[in-house]
PDB file of C-alpha atoms in Angstrom:
ATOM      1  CA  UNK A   1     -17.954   8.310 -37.468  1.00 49.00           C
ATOM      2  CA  UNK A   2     -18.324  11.662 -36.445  1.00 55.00           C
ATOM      3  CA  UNK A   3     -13.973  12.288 -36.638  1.00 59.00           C
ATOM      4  CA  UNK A   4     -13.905  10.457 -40.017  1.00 56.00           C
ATOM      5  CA  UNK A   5     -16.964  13.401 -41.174  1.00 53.00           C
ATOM      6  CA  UNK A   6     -14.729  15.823 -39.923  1.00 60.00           C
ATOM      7  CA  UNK A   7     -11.601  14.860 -41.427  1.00 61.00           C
ATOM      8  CA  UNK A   8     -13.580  14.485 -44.783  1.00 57.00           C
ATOM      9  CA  UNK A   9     -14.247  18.058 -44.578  1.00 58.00           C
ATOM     10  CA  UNK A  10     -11.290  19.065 -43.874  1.00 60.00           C
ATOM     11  CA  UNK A  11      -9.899  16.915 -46.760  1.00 59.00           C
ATOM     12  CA  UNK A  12     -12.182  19.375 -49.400  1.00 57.00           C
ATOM     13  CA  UNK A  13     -11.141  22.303 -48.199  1.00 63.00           C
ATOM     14  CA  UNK A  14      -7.632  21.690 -48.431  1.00 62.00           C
ATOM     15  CA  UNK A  15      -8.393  20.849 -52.252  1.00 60.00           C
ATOM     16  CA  UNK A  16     -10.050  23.909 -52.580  1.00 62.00           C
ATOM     17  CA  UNK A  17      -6.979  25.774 -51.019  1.00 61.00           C
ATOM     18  CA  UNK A  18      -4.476  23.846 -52.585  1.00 61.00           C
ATOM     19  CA  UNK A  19      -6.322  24.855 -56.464  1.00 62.00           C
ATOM     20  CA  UNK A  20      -4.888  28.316 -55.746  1.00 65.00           C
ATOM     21  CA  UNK A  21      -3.216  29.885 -57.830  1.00 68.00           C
ATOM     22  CA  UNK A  22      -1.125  31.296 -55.231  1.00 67.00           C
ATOM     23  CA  UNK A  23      -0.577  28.112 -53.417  1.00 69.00           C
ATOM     24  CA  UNK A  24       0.544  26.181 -56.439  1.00 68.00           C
ATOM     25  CA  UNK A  25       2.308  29.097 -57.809  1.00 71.00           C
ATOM     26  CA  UNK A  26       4.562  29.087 -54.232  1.00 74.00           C
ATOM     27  CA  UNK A  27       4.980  25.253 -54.772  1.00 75.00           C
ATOM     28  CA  UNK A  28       6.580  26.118 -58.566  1.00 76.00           C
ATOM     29  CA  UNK A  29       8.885  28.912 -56.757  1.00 79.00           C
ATOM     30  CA  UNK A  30       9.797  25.941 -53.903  1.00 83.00           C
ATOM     31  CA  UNK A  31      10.432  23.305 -56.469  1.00 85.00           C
ATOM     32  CA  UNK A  32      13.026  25.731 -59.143  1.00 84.00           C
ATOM     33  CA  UNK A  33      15.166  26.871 -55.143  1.00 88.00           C
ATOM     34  CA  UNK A  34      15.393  22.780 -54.949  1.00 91.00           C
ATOM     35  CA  UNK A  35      16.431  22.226 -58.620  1.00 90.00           C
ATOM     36  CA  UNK A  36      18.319  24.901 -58.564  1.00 88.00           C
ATOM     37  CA  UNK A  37      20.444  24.361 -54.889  1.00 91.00           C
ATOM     38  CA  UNK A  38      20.824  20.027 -55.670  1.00 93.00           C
ATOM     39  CA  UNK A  39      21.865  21.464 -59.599  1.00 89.00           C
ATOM     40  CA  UNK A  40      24.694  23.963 -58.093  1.00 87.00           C
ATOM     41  CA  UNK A  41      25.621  21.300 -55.475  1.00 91.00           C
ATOM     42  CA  UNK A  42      25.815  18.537 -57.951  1.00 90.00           C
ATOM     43  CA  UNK A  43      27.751  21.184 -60.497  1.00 84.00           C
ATOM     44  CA  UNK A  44      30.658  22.205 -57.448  1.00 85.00           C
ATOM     45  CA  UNK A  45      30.910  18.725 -56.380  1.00 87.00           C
ATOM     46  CA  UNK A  46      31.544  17.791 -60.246  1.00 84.00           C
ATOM     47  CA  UNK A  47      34.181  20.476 -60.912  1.00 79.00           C
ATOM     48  CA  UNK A  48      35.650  19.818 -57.541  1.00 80.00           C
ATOM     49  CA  UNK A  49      35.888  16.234 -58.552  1.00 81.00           C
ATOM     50  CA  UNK A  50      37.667  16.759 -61.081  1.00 81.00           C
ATOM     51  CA  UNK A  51      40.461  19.404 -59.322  1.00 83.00           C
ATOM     52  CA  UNK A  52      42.798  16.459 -58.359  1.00 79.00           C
ATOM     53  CA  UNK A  53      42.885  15.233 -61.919  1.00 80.00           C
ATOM     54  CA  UNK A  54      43.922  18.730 -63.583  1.00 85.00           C
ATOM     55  CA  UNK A  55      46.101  19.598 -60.493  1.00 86.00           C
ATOM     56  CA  UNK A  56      47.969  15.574 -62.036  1.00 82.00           C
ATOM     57  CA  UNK A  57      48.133  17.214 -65.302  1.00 83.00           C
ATOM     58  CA  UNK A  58      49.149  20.638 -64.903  1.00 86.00           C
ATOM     59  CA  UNK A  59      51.915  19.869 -62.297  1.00 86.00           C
ATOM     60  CA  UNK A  60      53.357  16.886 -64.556  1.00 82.00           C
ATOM     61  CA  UNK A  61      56.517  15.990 -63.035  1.00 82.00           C
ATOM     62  CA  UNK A  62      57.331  18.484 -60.940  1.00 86.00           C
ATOM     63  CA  UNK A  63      58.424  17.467 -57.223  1.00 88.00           C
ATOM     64  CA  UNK A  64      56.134  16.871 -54.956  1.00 86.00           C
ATOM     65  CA  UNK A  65      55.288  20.000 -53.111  1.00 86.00           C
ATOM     66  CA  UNK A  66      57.224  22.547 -54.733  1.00 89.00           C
ATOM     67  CA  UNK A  67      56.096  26.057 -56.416  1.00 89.00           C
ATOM     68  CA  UNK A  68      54.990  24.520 -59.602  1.00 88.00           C
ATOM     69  CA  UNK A  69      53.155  21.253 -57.993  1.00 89.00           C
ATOM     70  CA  UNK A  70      51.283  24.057 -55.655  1.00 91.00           C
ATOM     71  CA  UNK A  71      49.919  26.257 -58.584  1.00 89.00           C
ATOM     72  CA  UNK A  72      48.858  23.425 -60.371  1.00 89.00           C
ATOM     73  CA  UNK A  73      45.900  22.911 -57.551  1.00 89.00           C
ATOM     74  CA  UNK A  74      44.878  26.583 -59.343  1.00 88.00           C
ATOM     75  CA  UNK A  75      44.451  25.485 -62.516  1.00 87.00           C
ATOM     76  CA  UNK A  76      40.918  23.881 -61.898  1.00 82.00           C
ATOM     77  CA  UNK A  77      39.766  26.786 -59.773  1.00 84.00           C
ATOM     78  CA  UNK A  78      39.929  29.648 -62.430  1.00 83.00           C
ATOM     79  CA  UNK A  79      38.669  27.674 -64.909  1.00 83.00           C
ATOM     80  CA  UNK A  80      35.767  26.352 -62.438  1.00 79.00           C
ATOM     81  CA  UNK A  81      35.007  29.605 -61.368  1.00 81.00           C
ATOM     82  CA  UNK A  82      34.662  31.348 -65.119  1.00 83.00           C
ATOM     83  CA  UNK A  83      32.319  28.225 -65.976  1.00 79.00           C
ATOM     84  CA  UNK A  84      30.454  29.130 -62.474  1.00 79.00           C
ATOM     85  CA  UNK A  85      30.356  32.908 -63.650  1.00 84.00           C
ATOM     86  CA  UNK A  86      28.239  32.020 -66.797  1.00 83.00           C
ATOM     87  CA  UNK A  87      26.174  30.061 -65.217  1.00 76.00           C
ATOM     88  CA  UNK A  88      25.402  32.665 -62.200  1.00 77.00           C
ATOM     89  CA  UNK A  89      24.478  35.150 -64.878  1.00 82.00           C
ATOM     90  CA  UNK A  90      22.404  32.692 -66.818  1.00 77.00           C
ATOM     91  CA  UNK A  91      20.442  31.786 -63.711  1.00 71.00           C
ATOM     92  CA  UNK A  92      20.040  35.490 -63.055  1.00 73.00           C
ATOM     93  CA  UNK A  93      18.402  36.531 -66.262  1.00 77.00           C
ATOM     94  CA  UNK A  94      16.386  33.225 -66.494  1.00 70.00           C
ATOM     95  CA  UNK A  95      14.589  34.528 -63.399  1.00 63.00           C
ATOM     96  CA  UNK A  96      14.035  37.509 -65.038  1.00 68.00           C
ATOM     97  CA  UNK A  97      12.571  36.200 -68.112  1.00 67.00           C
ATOM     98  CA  UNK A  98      15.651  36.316 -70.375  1.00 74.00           C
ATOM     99  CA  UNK A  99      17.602  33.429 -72.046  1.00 72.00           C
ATOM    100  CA  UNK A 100      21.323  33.865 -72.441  1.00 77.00           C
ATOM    101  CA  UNK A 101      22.258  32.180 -75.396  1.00 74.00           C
ATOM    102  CA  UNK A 102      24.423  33.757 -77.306  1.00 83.00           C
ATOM    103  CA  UNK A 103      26.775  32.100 -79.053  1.00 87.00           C
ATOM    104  CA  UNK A 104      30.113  33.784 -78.060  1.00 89.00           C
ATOM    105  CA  UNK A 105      28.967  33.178 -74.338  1.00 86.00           C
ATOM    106  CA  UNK A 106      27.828  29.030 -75.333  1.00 84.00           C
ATOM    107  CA  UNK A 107      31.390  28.983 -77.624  1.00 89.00           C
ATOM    108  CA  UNK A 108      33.176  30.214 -74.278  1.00 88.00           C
ATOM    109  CA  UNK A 109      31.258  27.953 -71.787  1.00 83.00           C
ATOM    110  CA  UNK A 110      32.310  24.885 -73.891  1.00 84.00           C
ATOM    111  CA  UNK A 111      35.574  25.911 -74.160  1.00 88.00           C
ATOM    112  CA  UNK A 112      35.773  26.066 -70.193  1.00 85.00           C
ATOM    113  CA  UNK A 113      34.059  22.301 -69.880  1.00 80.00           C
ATOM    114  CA  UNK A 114      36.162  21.359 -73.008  1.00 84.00           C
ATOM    115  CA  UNK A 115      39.676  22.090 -71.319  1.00 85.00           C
ATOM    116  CA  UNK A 116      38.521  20.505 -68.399  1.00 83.00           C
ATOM    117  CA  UNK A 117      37.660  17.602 -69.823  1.00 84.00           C
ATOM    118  CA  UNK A 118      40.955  17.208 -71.894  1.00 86.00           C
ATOM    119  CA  UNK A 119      43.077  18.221 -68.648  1.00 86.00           C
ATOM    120  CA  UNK A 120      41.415  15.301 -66.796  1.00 84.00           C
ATOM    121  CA  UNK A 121      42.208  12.195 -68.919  1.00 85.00           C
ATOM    122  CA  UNK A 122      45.180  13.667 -70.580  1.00 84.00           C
ATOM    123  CA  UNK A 123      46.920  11.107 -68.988  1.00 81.00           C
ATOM    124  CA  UNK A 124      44.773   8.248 -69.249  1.00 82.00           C
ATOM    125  CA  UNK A 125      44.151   8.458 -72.855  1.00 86.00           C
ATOM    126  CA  UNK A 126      45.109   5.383 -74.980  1.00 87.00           C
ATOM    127  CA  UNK A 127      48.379   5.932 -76.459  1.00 83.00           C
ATOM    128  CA  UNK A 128      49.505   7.651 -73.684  1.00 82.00           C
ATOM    129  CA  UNK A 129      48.995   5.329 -70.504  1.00 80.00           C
ATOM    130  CA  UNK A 130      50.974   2.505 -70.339  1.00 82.00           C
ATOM    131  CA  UNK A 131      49.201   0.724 -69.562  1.00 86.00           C
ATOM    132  CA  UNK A 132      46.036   1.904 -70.435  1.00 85.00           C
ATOM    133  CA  UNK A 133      43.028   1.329 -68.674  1.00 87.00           C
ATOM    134  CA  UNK A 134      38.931   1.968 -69.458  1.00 87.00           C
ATOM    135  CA  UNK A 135      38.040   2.131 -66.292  1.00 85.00           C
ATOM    136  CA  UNK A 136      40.175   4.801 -64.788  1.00 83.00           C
ATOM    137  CA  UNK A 137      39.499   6.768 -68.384  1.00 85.00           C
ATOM    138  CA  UNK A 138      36.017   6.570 -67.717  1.00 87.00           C
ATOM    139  CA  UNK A 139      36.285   7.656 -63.752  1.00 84.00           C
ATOM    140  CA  UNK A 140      38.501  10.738 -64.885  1.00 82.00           C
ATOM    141  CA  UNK A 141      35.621  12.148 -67.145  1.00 85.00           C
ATOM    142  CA  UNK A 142      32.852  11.521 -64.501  1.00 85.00           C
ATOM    143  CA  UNK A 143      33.174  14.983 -63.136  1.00 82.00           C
ATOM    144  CA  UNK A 144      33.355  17.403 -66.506  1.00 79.00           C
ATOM    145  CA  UNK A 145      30.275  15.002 -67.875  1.00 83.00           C
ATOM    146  CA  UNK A 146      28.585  15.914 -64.962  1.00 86.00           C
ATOM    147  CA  UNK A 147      29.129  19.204 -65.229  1.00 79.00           C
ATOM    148  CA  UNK A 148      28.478  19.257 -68.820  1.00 77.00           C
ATOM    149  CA  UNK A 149      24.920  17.927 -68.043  1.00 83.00           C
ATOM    150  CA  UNK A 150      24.292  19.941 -65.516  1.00 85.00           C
ATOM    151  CA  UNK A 151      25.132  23.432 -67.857  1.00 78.00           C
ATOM    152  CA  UNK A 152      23.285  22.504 -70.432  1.00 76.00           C
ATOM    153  CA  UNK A 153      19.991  21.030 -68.681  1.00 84.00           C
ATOM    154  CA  UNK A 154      19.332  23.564 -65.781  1.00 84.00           C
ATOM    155  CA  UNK A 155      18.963  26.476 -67.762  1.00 78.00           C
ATOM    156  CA  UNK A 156      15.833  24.079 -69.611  1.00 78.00           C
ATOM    157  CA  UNK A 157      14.336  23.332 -66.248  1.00 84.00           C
ATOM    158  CA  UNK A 158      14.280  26.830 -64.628  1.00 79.00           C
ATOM    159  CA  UNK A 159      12.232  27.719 -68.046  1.00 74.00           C
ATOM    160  CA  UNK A 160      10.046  24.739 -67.648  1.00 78.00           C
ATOM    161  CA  UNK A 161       9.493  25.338 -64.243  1.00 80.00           C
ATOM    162  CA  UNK A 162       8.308  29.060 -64.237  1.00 72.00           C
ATOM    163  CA  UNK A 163       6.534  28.253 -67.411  1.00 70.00           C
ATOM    164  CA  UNK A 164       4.140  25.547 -65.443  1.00 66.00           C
ATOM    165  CA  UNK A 165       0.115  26.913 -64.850  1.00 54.00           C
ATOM    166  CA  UNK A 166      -0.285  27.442 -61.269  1.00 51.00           C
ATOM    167  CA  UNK A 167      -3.385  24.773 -61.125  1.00 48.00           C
ATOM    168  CA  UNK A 168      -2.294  22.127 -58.520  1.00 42.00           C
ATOM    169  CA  UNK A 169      -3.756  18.266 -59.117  1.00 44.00           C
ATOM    170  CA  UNK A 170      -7.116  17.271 -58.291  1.00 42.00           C
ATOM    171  CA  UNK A 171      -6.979  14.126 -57.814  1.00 44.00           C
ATOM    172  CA  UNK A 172      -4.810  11.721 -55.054  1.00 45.00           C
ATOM    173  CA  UNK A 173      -4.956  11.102 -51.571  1.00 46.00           C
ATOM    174  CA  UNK A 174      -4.627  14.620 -49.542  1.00 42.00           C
ATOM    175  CA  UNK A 175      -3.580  14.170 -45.474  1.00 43.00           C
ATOM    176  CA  UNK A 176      -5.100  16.983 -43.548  1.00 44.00           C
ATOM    177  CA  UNK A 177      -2.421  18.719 -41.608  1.00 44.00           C
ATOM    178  CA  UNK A 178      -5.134  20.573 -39.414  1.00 45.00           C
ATOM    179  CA  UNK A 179      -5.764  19.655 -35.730  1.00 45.00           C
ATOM    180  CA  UNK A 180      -8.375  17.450 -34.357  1.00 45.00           C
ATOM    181  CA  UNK A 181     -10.493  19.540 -32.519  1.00 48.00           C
ATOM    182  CA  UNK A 182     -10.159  22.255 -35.925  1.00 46.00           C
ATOM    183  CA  UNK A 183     -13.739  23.006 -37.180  1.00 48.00           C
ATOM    184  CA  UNK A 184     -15.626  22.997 -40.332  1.00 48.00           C
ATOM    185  CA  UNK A 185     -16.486  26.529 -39.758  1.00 51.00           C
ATOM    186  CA  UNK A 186     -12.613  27.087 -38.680  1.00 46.00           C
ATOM    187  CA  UNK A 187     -11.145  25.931 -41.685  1.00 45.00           C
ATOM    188  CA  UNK A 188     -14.130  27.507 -44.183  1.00 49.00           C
ATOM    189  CA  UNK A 189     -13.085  30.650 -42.572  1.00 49.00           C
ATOM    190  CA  UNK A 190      -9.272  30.390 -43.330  1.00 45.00           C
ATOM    191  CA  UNK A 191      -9.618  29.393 -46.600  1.00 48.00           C
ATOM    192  CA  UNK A 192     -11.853  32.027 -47.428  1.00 56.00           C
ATOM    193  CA  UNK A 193      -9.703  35.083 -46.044  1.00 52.00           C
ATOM    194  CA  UNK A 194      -6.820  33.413 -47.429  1.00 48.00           C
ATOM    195  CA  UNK A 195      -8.881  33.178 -50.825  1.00 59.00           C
ATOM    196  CA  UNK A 196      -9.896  36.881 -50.598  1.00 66.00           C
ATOM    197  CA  UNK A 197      -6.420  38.202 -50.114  1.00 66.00           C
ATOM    198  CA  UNK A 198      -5.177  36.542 -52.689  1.00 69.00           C
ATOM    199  CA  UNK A 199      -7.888  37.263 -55.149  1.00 74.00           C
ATOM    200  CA  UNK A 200      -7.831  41.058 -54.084  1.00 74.00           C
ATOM    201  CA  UNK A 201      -4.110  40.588 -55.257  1.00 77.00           C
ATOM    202  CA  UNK A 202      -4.528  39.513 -57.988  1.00 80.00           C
ATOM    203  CA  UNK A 203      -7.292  41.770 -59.052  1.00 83.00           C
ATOM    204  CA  UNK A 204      -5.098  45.064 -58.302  1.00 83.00           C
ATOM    205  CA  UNK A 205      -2.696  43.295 -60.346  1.00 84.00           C
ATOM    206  CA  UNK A 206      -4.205  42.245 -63.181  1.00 84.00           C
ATOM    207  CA  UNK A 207      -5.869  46.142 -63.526  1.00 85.00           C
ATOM    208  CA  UNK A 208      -1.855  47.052 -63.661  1.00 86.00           C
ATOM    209  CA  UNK A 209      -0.388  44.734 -66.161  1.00 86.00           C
ATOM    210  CA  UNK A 210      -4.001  45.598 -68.578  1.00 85.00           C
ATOM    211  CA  UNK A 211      -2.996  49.331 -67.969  1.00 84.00           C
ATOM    212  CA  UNK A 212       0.921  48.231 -69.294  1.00 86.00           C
ATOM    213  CA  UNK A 213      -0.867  46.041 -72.142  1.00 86.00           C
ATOM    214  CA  UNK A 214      -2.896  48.814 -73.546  1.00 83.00           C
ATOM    215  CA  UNK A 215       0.312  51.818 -73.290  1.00 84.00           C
ATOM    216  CA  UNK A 216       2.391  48.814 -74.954  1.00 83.00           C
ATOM    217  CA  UNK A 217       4.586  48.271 -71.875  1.00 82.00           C
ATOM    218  CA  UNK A 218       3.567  44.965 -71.573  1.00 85.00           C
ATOM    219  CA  UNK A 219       3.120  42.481 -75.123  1.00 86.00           C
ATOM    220  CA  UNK A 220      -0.445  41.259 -75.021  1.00 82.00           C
ATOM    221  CA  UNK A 221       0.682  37.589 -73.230  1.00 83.00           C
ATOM    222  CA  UNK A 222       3.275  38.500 -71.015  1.00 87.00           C
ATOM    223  CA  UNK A 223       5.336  35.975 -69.511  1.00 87.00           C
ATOM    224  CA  UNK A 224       4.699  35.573 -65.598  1.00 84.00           C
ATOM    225  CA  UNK A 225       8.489  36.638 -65.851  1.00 84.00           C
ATOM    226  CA  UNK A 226       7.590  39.782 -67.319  1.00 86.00           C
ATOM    227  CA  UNK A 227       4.588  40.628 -64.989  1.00 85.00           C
ATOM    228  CA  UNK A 228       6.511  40.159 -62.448  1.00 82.00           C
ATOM    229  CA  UNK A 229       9.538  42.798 -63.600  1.00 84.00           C
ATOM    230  CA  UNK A 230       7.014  45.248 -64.526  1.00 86.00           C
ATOM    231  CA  UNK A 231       4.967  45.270 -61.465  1.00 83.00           C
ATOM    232  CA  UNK A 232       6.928  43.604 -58.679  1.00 79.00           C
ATOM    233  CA  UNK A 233       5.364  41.710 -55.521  1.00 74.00           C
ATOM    234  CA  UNK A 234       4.960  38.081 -55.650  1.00 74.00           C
ATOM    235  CA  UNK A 235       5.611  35.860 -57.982  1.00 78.00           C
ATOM    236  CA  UNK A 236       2.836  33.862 -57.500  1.00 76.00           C
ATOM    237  CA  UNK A 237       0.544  36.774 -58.142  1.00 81.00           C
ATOM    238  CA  UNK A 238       2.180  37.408 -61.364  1.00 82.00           C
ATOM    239  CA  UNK A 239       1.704  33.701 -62.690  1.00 83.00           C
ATOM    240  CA  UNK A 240      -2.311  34.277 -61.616  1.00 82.00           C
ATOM    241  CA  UNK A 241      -2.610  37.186 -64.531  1.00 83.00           C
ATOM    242  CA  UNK A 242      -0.517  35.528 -66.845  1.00 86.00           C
ATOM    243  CA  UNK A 243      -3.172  32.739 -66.628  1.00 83.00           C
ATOM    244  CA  UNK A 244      -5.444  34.919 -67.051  1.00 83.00           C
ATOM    245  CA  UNK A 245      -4.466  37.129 -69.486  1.00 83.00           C
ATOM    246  CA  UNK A 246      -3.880  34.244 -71.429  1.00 81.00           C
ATOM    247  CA  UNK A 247      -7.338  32.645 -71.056  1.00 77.00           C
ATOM    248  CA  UNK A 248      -8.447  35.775 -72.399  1.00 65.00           C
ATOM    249  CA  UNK A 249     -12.307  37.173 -71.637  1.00 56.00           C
TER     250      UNK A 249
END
């Protein structure tokens, strides 16, 4: 009886600590790395995927390991790589608050994915296999579809992401990663320094971006983008005044 007390206790205060802002605001930062690693990963493998395909096209019917078969393998690469240049820079200024989305730059991006696409079922087009077949067609566009998807979503999700409140859930089952012989009084005490610091934080913060607010360095509901570029330090901390800036007095 007495353990299940214990663990009960230990249970609220790890509610408590997980409802700050800084610890859900580090969860937000741990969940865009994840999108954004599988998204790359799932982007390379795509282009890479479709390599062999362009390398078909480009080299045509040139013998089999001669100068033109071997520069063909090149053709994917530079195009891959411009396409992975955009994207770079997009991911860069999306974690700085800005949006890329000009059209020249979206016009050149789906003129990358475009010629990719074309160069991979070139040859499995109807009309031009003999015979044709659906299913290779449809295995030969896999990889610039994927890619497509993958260009146009992740830019979305890194906004959504770094747009989310930093207010974790309050409700569900919560497994208490403290030891057994950990006391109330222990974990009371952690939470409560780590509640402090973070709060102290925050405060010295806040002061700063209502300093930038009233000299006009700052628009009156920053982004936590935009608190963070003005004032540095964590990122979490900077999501804590946007919330509050934004809940206002």
């Amino acid at each position: 009886m007495l353990r299940t007390i214990r663990r009960g206790a230990e249970a609220v205060k790890l509610v408590q600590l997980r409802q700050n802002p800084a610890f859900a605001a580090l969860a937000a930062v741990r969940a865009r790395r994840v999108v954004t690693v599988t998204g790359l990963t799932a982007l390379l493998i795509a282009l890479g995927w479709s390599t062999a395909g362009v390398q078909s096209f480009a080299a045509g019917k040139a013998p089999r390991f001669s100068t033109q078969w071997w520069f063909a393998w090149g053709v994917e690469p530079f195009v891959s790589l411009a396409l992975l240049t955009i994207v770079i820079a997009r991911a860069f200024l999306a974690s700085r608050g800005q949006t890329l989305a000009a059209p020249a730059v979206r016009r050149v991006e789906w003129l990358f994915l475009s010629a990719t696409l074309l160069m991979n079922t070139w040859r499995h087009l109807p009309g031009v296999a003999s015979p044709f077949r659906f299913d290779q067609l449809i295995i030969h566009m896999l990889g610039p579809i994927v890619a497509v998807c993958v260009v146009t979503v992740l830019p979305l999700l890194w906004v959504a992401i770094d747009n989310v409140s930093p207010r974790a859930p309050t409700t569900g089952p919560v497994e208490s990663t403290q030891p057994d012989n950990a006391t109330e009084d222990d974990i009371g005490n952690a939470t409560s320094e780590v509640d402090q610091r973070a709060q102290e934080r925050v405060a010295a913060a806040l002061a700063k971006a209502t300093a930038l607010i009233r000299t006009g360095h700052l628009p009156p509901n920053p982004s936590a983008n935009q608190v963070h570029k003005a004032l540095g330090g964590a990122m979490d901390t900077a999501r804590a005044v946007r919330d509050i800036l934004r809940r206002g007095p």
